[in-house]
Amino acid sequence: KDLYSSVIVTGGNTLFPGFKERVERDLSEAVSLLKVKIISPMATTERRFSVWIGGSILASLGSFQQMWISRKQYNEEGAQVVQIQCP
C-alpha cells in the first residue's frame, strides 16, 4: 500500500512527454483499490543525470570495487564468474 502511494521516477526516460501520467495510469489500473502517486523531481538536469551520479557514487565505494570483473576474467571463466564473485 505504501509503495504505490510514493513511486519516484527518475532518469532520462522520465523526460519523455506523458511518461509520468502513463505510469500513474497503468499502476492505477493494475491496483485499482489503492491510491497511486507518482513523484518526479522537477529539475530536468537532476532527472537526466541522477543515474550517472548514482553510478559514480557506487563505483567509488571500496566494497563495490571488490566485485569488479575484468574482461579477461570473464573470457577465461565465463558467465559463472558473476555468481562466484558476487554471491
mmCIF file of C-alpha atoms in Angstrom:
data_model
loop_
_atom_site.group_PDB
_atom_site.id
_atom_site.type_symbol
_atom_site.label_atom_id
_atom_site.label_comp_id
_atom_site.label_asym_id
_atom_site.label_seq_id
_atom_site.Cartn_x
_atom_site.Cartn_y
_atom_site.Cartn_z
ATOM 1 C CA LYS A 1 0.000 0.000 0.000
ATOM 2 C CA ASP A 2 2.721 2.487 0.972
ATOM 3 C CA LEU A 3 4.785 1.561 -2.076
ATOM 4 C CA TYR A 4 2.109 2.736 -4.503
ATOM 5 C CA SER A 5 1.496 5.996 -2.659
ATOM 6 C CA SER A 6 5.004 7.309 -3.325
ATOM 7 C CA VAL A 7 6.542 5.950 -6.535
ATOM 8 C CA ILE A 8 9.571 8.029 -7.526
ATOM 9 C CA VAL A 9 10.568 8.145 -11.182
ATOM 10 C CA THR A 10 13.930 9.467 -12.238
ATOM 11 C CA GLY A 11 16.368 9.143 -15.105
ATOM 12 C CA GLY A 12 16.421 10.352 -18.687
ATOM 13 C CA ASN A 13 13.468 8.284 -19.906
ATOM 14 C CA THR A 14 11.170 10.046 -17.446
ATOM 15 C CA LEU A 15 11.605 13.189 -19.552
ATOM 16 C CA PHE A 16 9.513 11.696 -22.382
ATOM 17 C CA PRO A 17 6.257 13.634 -22.762
ATOM 18 C CA GLY A 18 3.437 11.962 -20.811
ATOM 19 C CA PHE A 19 5.707 9.441 -19.054
ATOM 20 C CA LYS A 20 4.607 10.313 -15.527
ATOM 21 C CA GLU A 21 0.930 10.271 -16.478
ATOM 22 C CA ARG A 22 1.223 6.921 -18.260
ATOM 23 C CA VAL A 23 2.980 5.240 -15.333
ATOM 24 C CA GLU A 24 0.379 6.657 -12.960
ATOM 25 C CA ARG A 25 -2.490 5.456 -15.179
ATOM 26 C CA ASP A 26 -1.008 1.982 -15.690
ATOM 27 C CA LEU A 27 -0.317 1.468 -11.991
ATOM 28 C CA SER A 28 -3.758 2.767 -11.040
ATOM 29 C CA GLU A 29 -5.350 0.244 -13.396
ATOM 30 C CA ALA A 30 -3.188 -2.583 -12.007
ATOM 31 C CA VAL A 31 -4.037 -1.852 -8.364
ATOM 32 C CA SER A 32 -7.454 -0.267 -8.643
ATOM 33 C CA LEU A 33 -8.177 -0.291 -4.895
ATOM 34 C CA LEU A 34 -5.051 1.648 -3.916
ATOM 35 C CA LYS A 35 -4.188 5.291 -4.401
ATOM 36 C CA VAL A 36 -1.189 5.729 -6.696
ATOM 37 C CA LYS A 37 1.015 8.808 -6.522
ATOM 38 C CA ILE A 38 3.949 9.326 -8.890
ATOM 39 C CA ILE A 39 6.690 11.712 -7.809
ATOM 40 C CA SER A 40 9.185 13.107 -10.294
ATOM 41 C CA PRO A 41 11.819 15.710 -9.472
ATOM 42 C CA MET A 42 11.047 18.954 -11.271
ATOM 43 C CA ALA A 43 14.641 19.766 -12.226
ATOM 44 C CA THR A 44 15.253 18.154 -15.614
ATOM 45 C CA THR A 45 19.029 18.282 -15.135
ATOM 46 C CA GLU A 46 18.701 16.262 -11.946
ATOM 47 C CA ARG A 47 16.460 13.732 -13.675
ATOM 48 C CA ARG A 48 18.781 13.443 -16.673
ATOM 49 C CA PHE A 49 21.944 12.787 -14.710
ATOM 50 C CA SER A 50 20.779 11.117 -11.479
ATOM 51 C CA VAL A 51 21.572 7.636 -12.807
ATOM 52 C CA TRP A 52 25.117 8.688 -13.692
ATOM 53 C CA ILE A 53 25.585 10.363 -10.320
ATOM 54 C CA GLY A 54 24.362 7.236 -8.511
ATOM 55 C CA GLY A 55 26.612 5.030 -10.628
ATOM 56 C CA SER A 56 29.568 7.258 -9.881
ATOM 57 C CA ILE A 57 28.927 7.032 -6.145
ATOM 58 C CA LEU A 58 28.512 3.254 -6.322
ATOM 59 C CA ALA A 59 31.689 2.800 -8.378
ATOM 60 C CA SER A 60 33.699 4.824 -5.869
ATOM 61 C CA LEU A 61 32.819 2.521 -2.956
ATOM 62 C CA GLY A 62 35.595 0.146 -1.962
ATOM 63 C CA SER A 63 33.159 -2.709 -1.429
ATOM 64 C CA PHE A 64 31.857 -2.331 -4.989
ATOM 65 C CA GLN A 65 35.347 -2.254 -6.464
ATOM 66 C CA GLN A 66 35.955 -5.716 -4.991
ATOM 67 C CA MET A 67 33.122 -7.048 -7.164
ATOM 68 C CA TRP A 68 34.524 -5.796 -10.470
ATOM 69 C CA ILE A 69 35.010 -8.479 -13.091
ATOM 70 C CA SER A 70 37.612 -7.875 -15.764
ATOM 71 C CA ARG A 71 37.093 -8.835 -19.372
ATOM 72 C CA LYS A 72 39.989 -11.276 -19.033
ATOM 73 C CA GLN A 73 38.318 -12.958 -16.035
ATOM 74 C CA TYR A 74 35.011 -13.183 -17.871
ATOM 75 C CA ASN A 75 36.605 -14.587 -21.005
ATOM 76 C CA GLU A 76 38.541 -17.188 -19.001
ATOM 77 C CA GLU A 77 35.786 -18.263 -16.590
ATOM 78 C CA GLY A 78 32.585 -17.478 -18.492
ATOM 79 C CA ALA A 79 29.290 -16.185 -17.136
ATOM 80 C CA GLN A 80 29.511 -18.192 -13.907
ATOM 81 C CA VAL A 81 32.215 -15.807 -12.698
ATOM 82 C CA VAL A 82 29.407 -13.393 -11.805
ATOM 83 C CA GLN A 83 27.810 -15.939 -9.475
ATOM 84 C CA ILE A 84 31.180 -16.786 -7.935
ATOM 85 C CA GLN A 85 32.413 -13.222 -7.434
ATOM 86 C CA CYS A 86 29.073 -11.623 -6.481
ATOM 87 C CA PRO A 87 27.169 -14.199 -4.386
#
